[in-house]
mmCIF file of C-alpha atoms in Angstrom:
data_model
loop_
_atom_site.group_PDB
_atom_site.id
_atom_site.type_symbol
_atom_site.label_atom_id
_atom_site.label_comp_id
_atom_site.label_asym_id
_atom_site.label_seq_id
_atom_site.Cartn_x
_atom_site.Cartn_y
_atom_site.Cartn_z
ATOM 1 C CA MET M 60 9.817 -26.276 -55.106
ATOM 2 C CA PHE M 61 11.539 -28.005 -57.956
ATOM 3 C CA LYS M 62 15.233 -28.668 -58.116
ATOM 4 C CA ILE M 63 16.689 -28.375 -61.618
ATOM 5 C CA ASN M 64 19.805 -30.353 -62.439
ATOM 6 C CA VAL M 65 21.875 -28.885 -65.247
ATOM 7 C CA PHE M 66 24.047 -31.247 -67.231
ATOM 8 C CA VAL M 67 26.935 -29.825 -69.246
ATOM 9 C CA ILE M 68 27.951 -31.893 -72.239
ATOM 10 C CA ALA M 69 31.466 -31.300 -73.522
ATOM 11 C CA PHE M 70 32.120 -31.802 -77.211
ATOM 12 C CA LEU M 71 35.637 -32.717 -78.163
ATOM 13 C CA ILE M 72 36.698 -31.181 -81.457
ATOM 14 C CA PRO M 73 39.377 -33.336 -83.096
ATOM 15 C CA VAL M 74 42.470 -31.640 -84.483
ATOM 16 C CA PRO M 75 42.882 -32.361 -88.204
ATOM 17 C CA LEU M 76 45.578 -34.927 -88.860
ATOM 18 C CA CYS M 77 47.008 -32.882 -91.654
ATOM 19 C CA ALA M 78 47.960 -30.079 -89.255
ATOM 20 C CA THR M 79 49.832 -32.546 -87.036
ATOM 21 C CA GLU M 80 51.524 -34.172 -90.006
ATOM 22 C CA VAL M 81 52.709 -30.859 -91.438
ATOM 23 C CA SER M 82 54.155 -29.628 -88.148
ATOM 24 C CA SER M 83 55.889 -32.943 -87.501
ATOM 25 C CA ILE M 84 57.906 -32.837 -90.733
ATOM 26 C CA PRO M 85 61.438 -31.777 -89.832
ATOM 27 C CA SER M 86 63.013 -29.081 -91.981
ATOM 28 C CA CYS M 87 65.832 -30.082 -94.283
ATOM 29 C CA LYS M 88 69.054 -29.015 -92.586
ATOM 30 C CA SER M 89 71.877 -29.645 -95.039
ATOM 31 C CA SER M 90 72.159 -29.026 -98.778
ATOM 32 C CA GLY M 91 72.111 -32.791 -99.299
ATOM 33 C CA ASP M 92 68.775 -33.406 -97.543
ATOM 34 C CA PRO M 93 66.561 -32.160 -100.394
ATOM 35 C CA ILE M 94 68.345 -34.555 -102.745
ATOM 36 C CA VAL M 95 67.952 -37.767 -100.750
ATOM 37 C CA ARG M 96 64.524 -36.986 -99.270
ATOM 38 C CA GLY M 97 62.713 -35.578 -102.291
ATOM 39 C CA LYS M 98 60.837 -37.493 -104.976
ATOM 40 C CA VAL M 99 60.675 -36.351 -108.590
ATOM 41 C CA LYS M 100 57.952 -37.270 -111.062
ATOM 42 C CA SER M 101 57.884 -36.298 -114.720
ATOM 43 C CA LEU M 102 54.628 -34.629 -115.780
ATOM 44 C CA SER M 103 52.620 -34.160 -118.964
ATOM 45 C CA HIS M 104 53.466 -31.076 -121.001
ATOM 46 C CA ALA M 105 49.793 -30.258 -121.563
ATOM 47 C CA PRO M 106 49.237 -26.751 -120.098
ATOM 48 C CA LEU M 107 45.825 -27.517 -118.584
ATOM 49 C CA THR M 108 47.205 -30.446 -116.565
ATOM 50 C CA LEU M 109 49.768 -28.014 -115.119
ATOM 51 C CA SER M 110 47.091 -25.440 -114.178
ATOM 52 C CA LEU M 111 48.377 -23.083 -116.877
ATOM 53 C CA LYS M 112 46.453 -20.983 -119.391
ATOM 54 C CA LEU M 113 48.637 -19.800 -122.263
ATOM 55 C CA VAL M 114 47.328 -16.647 -123.938
ATOM 56 C CA ALA M 115 50.342 -15.663 -126.058
ATOM 57 C CA ASP M 116 51.270 -17.313 -129.335
ATOM 58 C CA ASN M 117 54.571 -19.140 -129.818
ATOM 59 C CA LEU M 118 54.604 -20.365 -126.209
ATOM 60 C CA ARG M 119 54.921 -24.055 -125.298
ATOM 61 C CA VAL M 120 55.801 -26.240 -122.308
ATOM 62 C CA THR M 121 59.107 -28.034 -122.851
ATOM 63 C CA ASP M 122 59.596 -29.693 -119.454
ATOM 64 C CA ALA M 123 57.628 -30.233 -116.242
ATOM 65 C CA SER M 124 58.377 -32.108 -113.028
ATOM 66 C CA GLU M 125 56.732 -32.510 -109.631
ATOM 67 C CA ILE M 126 59.018 -32.408 -106.604
ATOM 68 C CA ASP M 127 57.562 -33.877 -103.412
ATOM 69 C CA TRP M 128 59.343 -33.454 -100.081
ATOM 70 C CA SER M 129 56.218 -33.965 -97.932
ATOM 71 C CA GLN M 130 57.200 -37.493 -96.839
ATOM 72 C CA GLY M 131 60.830 -36.640 -96.212
ATOM 73 C CA CYS M 132 61.856 -33.288 -94.793
ATOM 74 C CA GLY M 133 59.973 -30.043 -95.114
ATOM 75 C CA VAL M 134 61.117 -27.743 -97.916
ATOM 76 C CA VAL M 135 59.741 -24.247 -98.460
ATOM 77 C CA ILE M 136 60.710 -22.508 -101.699
ATOM 78 C CA GLN M 137 60.752 -18.814 -100.831
ATOM 79 C CA ARG M 138 61.982 -17.220 -104.049
ATOM 80 C CA VAL M 139 63.412 -17.960 -107.465
ATOM 81 C CA SER M 140 66.759 -16.769 -108.796
ATOM 82 C CA TYR M 141 68.113 -17.628 -112.256
ATOM 83 C CA GLY M 142 65.853 -20.697 -112.407
ATOM 84 C CA TRP M 143 66.862 -22.062 -109.004
ATOM 85 C CA GLY M 144 64.309 -22.431 -106.223
ATOM 86 C CA ILE M 145 65.790 -21.045 -103.004
ATOM 87 C CA THR M 146 64.684 -22.697 -99.758
ATOM 88 C CA GLY M 147 64.227 -21.188 -96.318
ATOM 89 C CA GLN M 148 67.626 -22.670 -95.412
ATOM 90 C CA ASN M 149 69.216 -20.696 -98.279
ATOM 91 C CA VAL M 150 69.832 -23.782 -100.408
ATOM 92 C CA GLU M 151 69.272 -23.594 -104.155
ATOM 93 C CA VAL M 152 67.455 -26.536 -105.738
ATOM 94 C CA LYS M 153 66.689 -27.485 -109.319
ATOM 95 C CA VAL M 154 65.586 -30.555 -111.288
ATOM 96 C CA ILE M 155 67.793 -31.573 -114.217
ATOM 97 C CA GLU M 156 67.054 -34.735 -116.228
ATOM 98 C CA GLY M 157 64.744 -36.038 -113.513
ATOM 99 C CA ARG M 158 67.199 -35.535 -110.637
ATOM 100 C CA ILE M 159 67.324 -32.971 -107.841
ATOM 101 C CA ILE M 160 70.544 -31.013 -107.616
ATOM 102 C CA THR M 161 71.475 -28.404 -105.022
ATOM 103 C CA LYS M 162 74.047 -25.764 -104.224
ATOM 104 C CA SER M 163 74.543 -23.147 -101.545
ATOM 105 C CA SER M 164 72.901 -19.842 -102.395
ATOM 106 C CA HIS M 165 75.156 -16.913 -103.246
ATOM 107 C CA GLY M 166 72.551 -14.209 -103.613
ATOM 108 C CA GLU M 167 69.458 -13.171 -105.518
ATOM 109 C CA ALA M 168 68.715 -11.996 -109.014
ATOM 110 C CA PRO M 169 68.858 -8.187 -109.270
ATOM 111 C CA LEU M 170 65.590 -6.342 -108.767
ATOM 112 C CA PRO M 171 64.133 -4.411 -111.724
ATOM 113 C CA VAL M 172 64.948 -0.733 -111.998
ATOM 114 C CA GLY M 173 62.011 1.567 -111.320
ATOM 115 C CA VAL M 174 58.515 0.910 -110.052
ATOM 116 C CA PRO M 175 56.677 -1.896 -111.897
ATOM 117 C CA PRO M 176 53.216 -1.043 -113.237
ATOM 118 C CA SER M 177 50.057 -2.166 -111.492
ATOM 119 C CA PHE M 178 48.382 -5.183 -113.045
ATOM 120 C CA GLY M 179 45.043 -4.621 -111.363
ATOM 121 C CA ALA M 180 43.293 -3.921 -108.082
ATOM 122 C CA GLY M 181 44.883 -5.957 -105.315
ATOM 123 C CA ALA M 182 47.477 -7.646 -107.535
ATOM 124 C CA GLU M 183 50.884 -8.028 -105.842
ATOM 125 C CA PHE M 184 54.088 -7.720 -107.892
ATOM 126 C CA VAL M 185 56.567 -10.542 -107.178
ATOM 127 C CA ASN M 186 59.525 -10.265 -109.545
ATOM 128 C CA SER M 187 60.498 -9.823 -113.185
ATOM 129 C CA ASP M 188 63.214 -10.616 -115.696
ATOM 130 C CA SER M 189 64.326 -8.911 -118.891
ATOM 131 C CA VAL M 190 63.586 -10.266 -122.356
ATOM 132 C CA LEU M 191 65.534 -9.635 -125.546
ATOM 133 C CA SER M 192 63.187 -7.283 -127.342
ATOM 134 C CA GLY M 193 63.284 -3.532 -126.951
ATOM 135 C CA GLY M 194 63.533 -3.013 -123.184
ATOM 136 C CA TRP M 195 60.573 -5.237 -122.312
ATOM 137 C CA ARG M 196 60.385 -7.206 -119.068
ATOM 138 C CA ALA M 197 58.277 -10.220 -118.109
ATOM 139 C CA GLY M 198 56.739 -9.638 -114.676
ATOM 140 C CA LEU M 199 54.953 -11.921 -112.231
ATOM 141 C CA TRP M 200 51.929 -10.790 -110.213
ATOM 142 C CA HIS M 201 49.818 -12.608 -107.617
ATOM 143 C CA GLU M 202 46.120 -11.854 -107.924
ATOM 144 C CA PRO M 203 43.767 -11.639 -104.902
ATOM 145 C CA ASP M 204 41.982 -14.895 -105.853
ATOM 146 C CA GLY M 205 45.237 -16.885 -105.593
ATOM 147 C CA HIS M 206 45.984 -17.030 -109.311
ATOM 148 C CA SER M 207 49.260 -15.806 -110.784
ATOM 149 C CA VAL M 208 49.825 -13.957 -114.052
ATOM 150 C CA VAL M 209 52.945 -13.311 -116.127
ATOM 151 C CA ALA M 210 52.762 -10.223 -118.308
ATOM 152 C CA LEU M 211 55.011 -7.988 -120.403
ATOM 153 C CA TYR M 212 55.708 -4.364 -119.551
ATOM 154 C CA ARG M 213 58.213 -1.628 -120.257
ATOM 155 C CA PRO M 214 59.588 0.187 -117.196
ATOM 156 C CA GLY M 215 58.428 3.789 -117.122
ATOM 157 C CA GLU M 216 55.481 3.299 -119.461
ATOM 158 C CA VAL M 217 51.926 3.779 -118.210
ATOM 159 C CA SER M 218 50.291 1.236 -120.541
ATOM 160 C CA ALA M 219 48.822 -1.858 -118.887
ATOM 161 C CA PRO M 220 50.983 -5.001 -118.819
ATOM 162 C CA ARG M 221 50.250 -7.536 -121.582
ATOM 163 C CA PRO M 222 49.479 -11.023 -120.156
ATOM 164 C CA ILE M 223 51.200 -13.975 -121.790
ATOM 165 C CA PHE M 224 50.085 -16.756 -119.424
ATOM 166 C CA TYR M 225 48.166 -17.438 -116.209
ATOM 167 C CA SER M 226 48.600 -20.052 -113.457
ATOM 168 C CA GLU M 227 45.745 -21.286 -111.264
ATOM 169 C CA LYS M 228 48.330 -22.417 -108.696
ATOM 170 C CA PRO M 229 50.542 -19.750 -107.109
ATOM 171 C CA LEU M 230 53.910 -19.186 -108.750
ATOM 172 C CA ILE M 231 56.792 -18.564 -106.330
ATOM 173 C CA GLY M 232 58.790 -16.727 -108.965
ATOM 174 C CA LEU M 233 60.026 -16.844 -112.518
ATOM 175 C CA SER M 234 63.244 -16.432 -114.461
ATOM 176 C CA TYR M 235 63.936 -16.055 -118.165
ATOM 177 C CA LEU M 236 66.992 -17.273 -120.075
ATOM 178 C CA PRO M 237 67.305 -15.750 -123.572
ATOM 179 C CA SER M 238 68.244 -18.066 -126.406
ATOM 180 C CA PRO M 239 71.743 -17.416 -127.807
ATOM 181 C CA ASP M 240 70.720 -17.969 -131.452
ATOM 182 C CA ALA M 241 67.048 -16.969 -131.740
ATOM 183 C CA LEU M 242 64.650 -14.194 -130.760
ATOM 184 C CA GLY M 243 63.192 -15.977 -127.754
ATOM 185 C CA GLY M 244 64.092 -17.888 -124.637
ATOM 186 C CA SER M 245 62.917 -20.136 -121.832
ATOM 187 C CA PHE M 246 60.942 -19.320 -118.696
ATOM 188 C CA THR M 247 61.557 -21.347 -115.542
ATOM 189 C CA LEU M 248 58.632 -21.378 -113.107
ATOM 190 C CA TRP M 249 58.252 -22.733 -109.579
ATOM 191 C CA GLN M 250 54.606 -23.501 -108.840
ATOM 192 C CA LYS M 251 53.397 -24.404 -105.331
ATOM 193 C CA ILE M 252 50.864 -27.261 -105.297
ATOM 194 C CA GLY M 253 50.897 -28.277 -101.604
ATOM 195 C CA ASN M 254 52.949 -28.417 -98.401
ATOM 196 C CA SER M 255 56.519 -29.177 -99.506
ATOM 197 C CA ARG M 256 55.217 -30.038 -103.006
ATOM 198 C CA TYR M 257 56.102 -28.032 -106.089
ATOM 199 C CA ARG M 258 56.208 -28.129 -109.857
ATOM 200 C CA MET M 259 59.194 -26.886 -111.828
ATOM 201 C CA ILE M 260 58.035 -25.940 -115.317
ATOM 202 C CA ALA M 261 59.974 -24.782 -118.390
ATOM 203 C CA LEU M 262 58.248 -22.824 -121.157
ATOM 204 C CA TYR M 263 59.857 -21.853 -124.434
ATOM 205 C CA TRP M 264 58.646 -18.575 -125.919
ATOM 206 C CA SER M 265 59.346 -16.865 -129.229
ATOM 207 C CA GLU M 266 59.474 -13.124 -128.698
ATOM 208 C CA GLU M 267 58.099 -12.446 -132.181
ATOM 209 C CA ILE M 268 54.749 -11.954 -130.380
ATOM 210 C CA ILE M 269 55.994 -8.526 -129.227
ATOM 211 C CA HIS M 270 56.426 -7.154 -132.741
#
């Protein structure tokens, strides 16, 4: 009779360092933390380097910055209101002339009236802002493949939204500030590129494309 010895070999599966590093980053607590712990880098205005595809005419990048909090304190931009990125601690952040500024949040931009149109199967509507021309709005949708699209639509109309630009990286939200002396204005976008890393991008657009 044979005696069979069974040996059990245990394999240790290492935990990725990135998971430990992300969880160990403390959240920013005060409104001043994002200022002193974030790093700002000016970026090229070339759309492709910003993961953008512009499909409308008269649209150009006028400013772009990367904001990196990953080596300081963790910042999560949850929504966008009037160009400000609003963190999970309800602090509004923005980059002006290469510097981070903050303020306490006092609310959100108003939601659009009515039900926004569907952009496509599985696309999720995020937010929108009004433009100057004829009751149009610029809306933001997240597509199932992770891309984002900004498109024009008129509330109450059944026609498909008209895309004006796409982003390969997810956009947290958008806002639009009309120009006081021209038929056009400036979009402000917050684009997520990593854990506690974002791009803030400004795009000027002439609304003559609508007509």
